[in-house]
Amino acid sequence: MITLDPIDQTSYKVIIHSDDLTDEERLKLIRQRDLFPAEFVHRLINLLPPNQEFATYDHYNMTLYVK
């Protein structure tokens, strides 16, 4: 499961909760994050509240920025 933890009004820390995932699901998610970052970002965008718009994503720090 993935959640967005607010840092401030324009950024979120991306949190991957692997406790509720099987080993296979966790590996698939990590592979998607690392090998297909565009698909991973689309998954994150779907988690944003309706009043916020995606701006950028910092893959190395797993931080999502919004407008």
Tab-separated table of C-alpha atoms in Angstrom:
chain	number	residue	atom	x	y	z
A	1	MET	CA	0.000	0.000	0.000
A	2	ILE	CA	1.209	3.505	-0.811
A	3	THR	CA	0.275	6.654	1.081
A	4	LEU	CA	1.231	10.311	0.821
A	5	ASP	CA	2.398	11.925	4.049
A	6	PRO	CA	2.143	15.748	3.867
A	7	ILE	CA	5.412	17.589	4.397
A	8	ASP	CA	3.976	21.025	3.735
A	9	GLN	CA	1.284	22.542	1.477
A	10	THR	CA	3.162	21.747	-1.737
A	11	SER	CA	4.914	18.440	-1.047
A	12	TYR	CA	4.277	14.910	0.127
A	13	LYS	CA	6.577	12.146	1.267
A	14	VAL	CA	5.710	8.901	-0.523
A	15	ILE	CA	5.431	6.045	1.961
A	16	ILE	CA	5.336	2.390	0.898
A	17	HIS	CA	3.735	0.263	3.607
A	18	SER	CA	5.023	-3.227	2.991
A	19	ASP	CA	3.459	-4.710	6.153
A	20	ASP	CA	0.192	-5.465	4.386
A	21	LEU	CA	1.837	-6.748	1.169
A	22	THR	CA	3.066	-10.202	0.334
A	23	ASP	CA	6.735	-10.526	-0.592
A	24	GLU	CA	5.747	-10.879	-4.249
A	25	GLU	CA	3.523	-7.777	-4.177
A	26	ARG	CA	6.267	-5.774	-2.450
A	27	LEU	CA	8.863	-6.815	-5.035
A	28	LYS	CA	6.519	-5.942	-7.920
A	29	LEU	CA	5.863	-2.516	-6.423
A	30	ILE	CA	9.568	-1.805	-5.892
A	31	ARG	CA	10.367	-2.969	-9.435
A	32	GLN	CA	7.627	-0.743	-10.834
A	33	ARG	CA	8.998	2.206	-8.857
A	34	ASP	CA	12.551	1.618	-10.079
A	35	LEU	CA	12.021	0.345	-13.646
A	36	PHE	CA	8.839	2.169	-14.655
A	37	PRO	CA	8.842	5.478	-12.776
A	38	ALA	CA	6.193	7.029	-15.053
A	39	GLU	CA	3.711	4.269	-14.175
A	40	PHE	CA	4.578	4.647	-10.501
A	41	VAL	CA	3.989	8.407	-10.650
A	42	HIS	CA	0.557	7.856	-12.231
A	43	ARG	CA	-0.297	5.662	-9.277
A	44	LEU	CA	0.776	8.481	-6.930
A	45	ILE	CA	-1.205	11.123	-8.807
A	46	ASN	CA	-4.352	9.091	-8.197
A	47	LEU	CA	-3.752	9.483	-4.451
A	48	LEU	CA	-3.776	13.295	-4.551
A	49	PRO	CA	-6.771	15.196	-3.183
A	50	PRO	CA	-9.008	16.602	-5.960
A	51	ASN	CA	-7.996	20.211	-5.217
A	52	GLN	CA	-4.278	19.575	-5.864
A	53	GLU	CA	-2.437	19.185	-9.139
A	54	PHE	CA	0.743	17.201	-9.729
A	55	ALA	CA	3.881	19.297	-10.342
A	56	THR	CA	6.971	17.047	-10.076
A	57	TYR	CA	8.256	13.900	-8.424
A	58	ASP	CA	11.715	13.458	-6.883
A	59	HIS	CA	12.419	9.754	-7.409
A	60	TYR	CA	15.504	9.562	-5.180
A	61	ASN	CA	13.861	11.222	-2.183
A	62	MET	CA	10.406	9.808	-2.975
A	63	THR	CA	8.845	13.247	-2.667
A	64	LEU	CA	5.814	14.353	-4.676
A	65	TYR	CA	5.340	18.069	-5.318
A	66	VAL	CA	2.002	19.689	-6.140
A	67	LYS	CA	0.789	23.058	-7.408
